[in-house]
PDB file of C-alpha atoms in Angstrom:
ATOM      1  CA  UNK A1046      -2.842  -6.598 -10.670  1.00 81.00           C
ATOM      2  CA  UNK A1047      -4.348  -4.184 -13.208  1.00 91.00           C
ATOM      3  CA  UNK A1048      -1.853  -1.890 -14.925  1.00 95.00           C
ATOM      4  CA  UNK A1049      -3.644   1.241 -13.686  1.00 90.00           C
ATOM      5  CA  UNK A1050      -3.304   0.052 -10.082  1.00 91.00           C
ATOM      6  CA  UNK A1051       0.411  -0.642 -10.511  1.00 92.00           C
ATOM      7  CA  UNK A1052       0.947   2.883 -11.850  1.00 91.00           C
ATOM      8  CA  UNK A1053      -1.243   4.418  -9.153  1.00 89.00           C
ATOM      9  CA  UNK A1054       0.724   2.659  -6.401  1.00 90.00           C
ATOM     10  CA  UNK A1055       4.024   3.732  -7.964  1.00 92.00           C
ATOM     11  CA  UNK A1056       2.655   7.279  -8.115  1.00 91.00           C
ATOM     12  CA  UNK A1057       1.778   7.162  -4.416  1.00 89.00           C
ATOM     13  CA  UNK A1058       5.256   5.898  -3.501  1.00 91.00           C
ATOM     14  CA  UNK A1059       6.944   8.603  -5.599  1.00 93.00           C
ATOM     15  CA  UNK A1060       4.641  11.289  -4.158  1.00 91.00           C
ATOM     16  CA  UNK A1061       5.619  10.217  -0.658  1.00 91.00           C
ATOM     17  CA  UNK A1062       9.281  10.591  -1.600  1.00 92.00           C
ATOM     18  CA  UNK A1063       8.557  14.083  -2.959  1.00 92.00           C
ATOM     19  CA  UNK A1064       7.312  15.057   0.492  1.00 91.00           C
ATOM     20  CA  UNK A1065      10.294  13.572   2.321  1.00 93.00           C
ATOM     21  CA  UNK A1066      12.974  14.864  -0.070  1.00 93.00           C
ATOM     22  CA  UNK A1067      11.204  18.235  -0.337  1.00 92.00           C
ATOM     23  CA  UNK A1068      10.999  18.692   3.439  1.00 92.00           C
ATOM     24  CA  UNK A1069      14.703  17.922   3.827  1.00 93.00           C
ATOM     25  CA  UNK A1070      15.645  20.208   0.927  1.00 92.00           C
ATOM     26  CA  UNK A1071      13.537  23.147   2.104  1.00 92.00           C
ATOM     27  CA  UNK A1072      15.237  23.610   5.459  1.00 90.00           C
ATOM     28  CA  UNK A1073      17.084  26.847   4.697  1.00 91.00           C
ATOM     29  CA  UNK A1074      15.809  27.973   1.303  1.00 93.00           C
ATOM     30  CA  UNK A1075      12.860  29.740  -0.309  1.00 95.00           C
ATOM     31  CA  UNK A1076      10.037  27.320  -1.095  1.00 93.00           C
ATOM     32  CA  UNK A1077       8.988  29.042  -4.335  1.00 94.00           C
ATOM     33  CA  UNK A1078      12.554  29.054  -5.701  1.00 94.00           C
ATOM     34  CA  UNK A1079      12.898  25.387  -4.783  1.00 93.00           C
ATOM     35  CA  UNK A1080       9.637  24.638  -6.587  1.00 92.00           C
ATOM     36  CA  UNK A1081      10.901  26.446  -9.692  1.00 94.00           C
ATOM     37  CA  UNK A1082      14.106  24.389  -9.713  1.00 95.00           C
ATOM     38  CA  UNK A1083      12.112  21.209  -9.144  1.00 93.00           C
ATOM     39  CA  UNK A1084       9.845  22.088 -12.063  1.00 94.00           C
ATOM     40  CA  UNK A1085      12.788  22.632 -14.430  1.00 96.00           C
ATOM     41  CA  UNK A1086      14.225  19.266 -13.409  1.00 96.00           C
ATOM     42  CA  UNK A1087      10.829  17.639 -13.970  1.00 95.00           C
ATOM     43  CA  UNK A1088      10.482  19.248 -17.405  1.00 95.00           C
ATOM     44  CA  UNK A1089      13.956  18.118 -18.491  1.00 96.00           C
ATOM     45  CA  UNK A1090      13.372  14.621 -17.145  1.00 96.00           C
ATOM     46  CA  UNK A1091      10.023  14.321 -18.916  1.00 95.00           C
ATOM     47  CA  UNK A1092      11.443  15.647 -22.192  1.00 95.00           C
ATOM     48  CA  UNK A1093      14.087  12.929 -21.843  1.00 95.00           C
ATOM     49  CA  UNK A1094      11.346  10.320 -21.388  1.00 96.00           C
ATOM     50  CA  UNK A1095       9.549  11.582 -24.512  1.00 95.00           C
ATOM     51  CA  UNK A1096      12.847  11.502 -26.445  1.00 95.00           C
ATOM     52  CA  UNK A1097      13.689   7.964 -25.326  1.00 96.00           C
ATOM     53  CA  UNK A1098      10.183   6.853 -26.341  1.00 96.00           C
ATOM     54  CA  UNK A1099      10.635   8.533 -29.732  1.00 95.00           C
ATOM     55  CA  UNK A1100       7.478  10.610 -29.311  1.00 94.00           C
ATOM     56  CA  UNK A1101       8.698  14.160 -29.977  1.00 88.00           C
ATOM     57  CA  UNK A1102       6.348  14.371 -32.981  1.00 88.00           C
ATOM     58  CA  UNK A1103       3.386  14.004 -30.639  1.00 91.00           C
ATOM     59  CA  UNK A1104       4.368  17.250 -28.904  1.00 90.00           C
ATOM     60  CA  UNK A1105       3.656  19.111 -32.145  1.00 89.00           C
ATOM     61  CA  UNK A1106       0.338  17.306 -32.543  1.00 89.00           C
ATOM     62  CA  UNK A1107      -0.742  18.484 -29.095  1.00 90.00           C
ATOM     63  CA  UNK A1108       0.289  22.073 -29.807  1.00 91.00           C
ATOM     64  CA  UNK A1109      -2.103  22.346 -32.775  1.00 93.00           C
ATOM     65  CA  UNK A1110      -5.130  21.003 -30.901  1.00 93.00           C
ATOM     66  CA  UNK A1111      -6.414  24.197 -29.294  1.00 94.00           C
ATOM     67  CA  UNK A1112      -8.933  22.603 -26.911  1.00 94.00           C
ATOM     68  CA  UNK A1113      -6.535  19.905 -25.712  1.00 92.00           C
ATOM     69  CA  UNK A1114      -3.714  22.434 -25.372  1.00 93.00           C
ATOM     70  CA  UNK A1115      -5.932  24.851 -23.437  1.00 95.00           C
ATOM     71  CA  UNK A1116      -6.834  22.221 -20.869  1.00 94.00           C
ATOM     72  CA  UNK A1117      -3.249  20.975 -20.660  1.00 93.00           C
ATOM     73  CA  UNK A1118      -2.141  24.565 -19.987  1.00 94.00           C
ATOM     74  CA  UNK A1119      -4.826  24.932 -17.303  1.00 94.00           C
ATOM     75  CA  UNK A1120      -3.728  21.613 -15.805  1.00 94.00           C
ATOM     76  CA  UNK A1121      -0.121  22.825 -15.813  1.00 93.00           C
ATOM     77  CA  UNK A1122      -1.021  26.083 -14.081  1.00 94.00           C
ATOM     78  CA  UNK A1123      -3.118  24.211 -11.500  1.00 95.00           C
ATOM     79  CA  UNK A1124      -0.249  21.762 -10.977  1.00 93.00           C
ATOM     80  CA  UNK A1125       2.261  24.573 -10.567  1.00 94.00           C
ATOM     81  CA  UNK A1126       0.046  26.337  -8.034  1.00 94.00           C
ATOM     82  CA  UNK A1127      -0.500  23.042  -6.243  1.00 94.00           C
ATOM     83  CA  UNK A1128       3.242  22.507  -5.912  1.00 92.00           C
ATOM     84  CA  UNK A1129       3.885  26.112  -4.837  1.00 93.00           C
ATOM     85  CA  UNK A1130       1.353  25.727  -2.033  1.00 94.00           C
ATOM     86  CA  UNK A1131       2.545  22.200  -1.222  1.00 94.00           C
ATOM     87  CA  UNK A1132       6.183  23.247  -0.808  1.00 93.00           C
ATOM     88  CA  UNK A1133       5.150  26.273   1.257  1.00 94.00           C
ATOM     89  CA  UNK A1134       3.068  23.987   3.469  1.00 94.00           C
ATOM     90  CA  UNK A1135       6.007  21.560   3.793  1.00 92.00           C
ATOM     91  CA  UNK A1136       8.371  24.386   4.708  1.00 93.00           C
ATOM     92  CA  UNK A1137       6.188  25.488   7.604  1.00 93.00           C
ATOM     93  CA  UNK A1138       4.433  22.252   8.569  1.00 92.00           C
ATOM     94  CA  UNK A1139       5.122  18.624   9.295  1.00 92.00           C
ATOM     95  CA  UNK A1140       5.044  16.070   6.476  1.00 92.00           C
ATOM     96  CA  UNK A1141       2.742  13.957   8.645  1.00 91.00           C
ATOM     97  CA  UNK A1142       0.207  16.785   8.608  1.00 92.00           C
ATOM     98  CA  UNK A1143       0.742  18.325   5.169  1.00 92.00           C
ATOM     99  CA  UNK A1144       0.656  14.971   3.347  1.00 90.00           C
ATOM    100  CA  UNK A1145      -2.797  13.901   4.524  1.00 91.00           C
ATOM    101  CA  UNK A1146      -4.338  17.322   3.925  1.00 93.00           C
ATOM    102  CA  UNK A1147      -2.835  17.342   0.434  1.00 92.00           C
ATOM    103  CA  UNK A1148      -4.562  14.021  -0.197  1.00 90.00           C
ATOM    104  CA  UNK A1149      -7.901  15.747   0.236  1.00 93.00           C
ATOM    105  CA  UNK A1150      -7.299  16.441  -3.460  1.00 94.00           C
ATOM    106  CA  UNK A1151      -8.607  12.892  -3.990  1.00 92.00           C
ATOM    107  CA  UNK A1152     -11.900  13.834  -2.358  1.00 95.00           C
ATOM    108  CA  UNK A1153     -12.129  17.105  -4.268  1.00 95.00           C
ATOM    109  CA  UNK A1154     -11.257  15.370  -7.572  1.00 95.00           C
ATOM    110  CA  UNK A1155     -14.021  12.797  -7.094  1.00 95.00           C
ATOM    111  CA  UNK A1156     -16.551  15.530  -6.340  1.00 96.00           C
ATOM    112  CA  UNK A1157     -15.441  17.615  -9.338  1.00 95.00           C
ATOM    113  CA  UNK A1158     -15.500  14.539 -11.610  1.00 96.00           C
ATOM    114  CA  UNK A1159     -19.064  13.864 -10.482  1.00 96.00           C
ATOM    115  CA  UNK A1160     -20.183  17.477 -11.001  1.00 96.00           C
ATOM    116  CA  UNK A1161     -18.322  18.406 -14.202  1.00 95.00           C
ATOM    117  CA  UNK A1162     -17.595  15.093 -15.930  1.00 95.00           C
ATOM    118  CA  UNK A1163     -20.737  13.221 -14.967  1.00 96.00           C
ATOM    119  CA  UNK A1164     -18.783  10.336 -13.475  1.00 96.00           C
ATOM    120  CA  UNK A1165     -20.947   8.016 -11.435  1.00 95.00           C
ATOM    121  CA  UNK A1166     -20.205   7.243  -7.807  1.00 94.00           C
ATOM    122  CA  UNK A1167     -21.844   4.424  -5.889  1.00 96.00           C
ATOM    123  CA  UNK A1168     -22.828   4.624  -2.231  1.00 97.00           C
ATOM    124  CA  UNK A1169     -19.852   2.423  -1.328  1.00 97.00           C
ATOM    125  CA  UNK A1170     -17.533   4.725  -3.301  1.00 96.00           C
ATOM    126  CA  UNK A1171     -19.056   7.771  -1.598  1.00 96.00           C
ATOM    127  CA  UNK A1172     -18.492   6.121   1.783  1.00 97.00           C
ATOM    128  CA  UNK A1173     -14.862   5.485   0.856  1.00 96.00           C
ATOM    129  CA  UNK A1174     -14.378   9.093  -0.244  1.00 96.00           C
ATOM    130  CA  UNK A1175     -15.944  10.288   3.029  1.00 97.00           C
ATOM    131  CA  UNK A1176     -13.571   8.030   4.967  1.00 97.00           C
ATOM    132  CA  UNK A1177     -10.598   9.453   3.048  1.00 95.00           C
ATOM    133  CA  UNK A1178     -11.724  12.952   4.036  1.00 95.00           C
ATOM    134  CA  UNK A1179     -12.279  12.029   7.668  1.00 96.00           C
ATOM    135  CA  UNK A1180      -9.030  10.054   7.805  1.00 94.00           C
ATOM    136  CA  UNK A1181      -7.006  12.907   6.297  1.00 92.00           C
ATOM    137  CA  UNK A1182      -8.398  15.339   8.849  1.00 91.00           C
ATOM    138  CA  UNK A1183      -7.856  12.955  11.774  1.00 93.00           C
ATOM    139  CA  UNK A1184      -4.248  12.279  10.769  1.00 89.00           C
ATOM    140  CA  UNK A1185      -3.503  15.984  10.352  1.00 85.00           C
ATOM    141  CA  UNK A1186      -4.931  17.060  13.729  1.00 84.00           C
ATOM    142  CA  UNK A1187      -2.281  17.709  16.350  1.00 73.00           C
TER     143      UNK A1187
END
């Protein structure tokens, strides 16, 4: 199994646990406050990973690269907004509906990669992306 596929599958499993744990944790609390706490925990955890890997020096290297830093900041803001909306959706909706709709991000990412990054997509890939979109909508319908 290719390394990227292993990581992608692990990502999917962890993302599914985020939805389950988040839904349980959001029962009687504010979704935005919960997201803030979650983000602090993520930041501390990831700083720990960087420390264990001995890569703190690379943080400084990133900070001096203005273009890279700008896009990382934009990615962070987009990620934060994504999680704010995701936790709000989980608070008021069912995981079985919110999860599939959230996965429309795959479809949107492929389209944006095609438009802005010039990534190629074959007809079979386009059919798969269309099926993801249709499947997400069908699963989310009551």
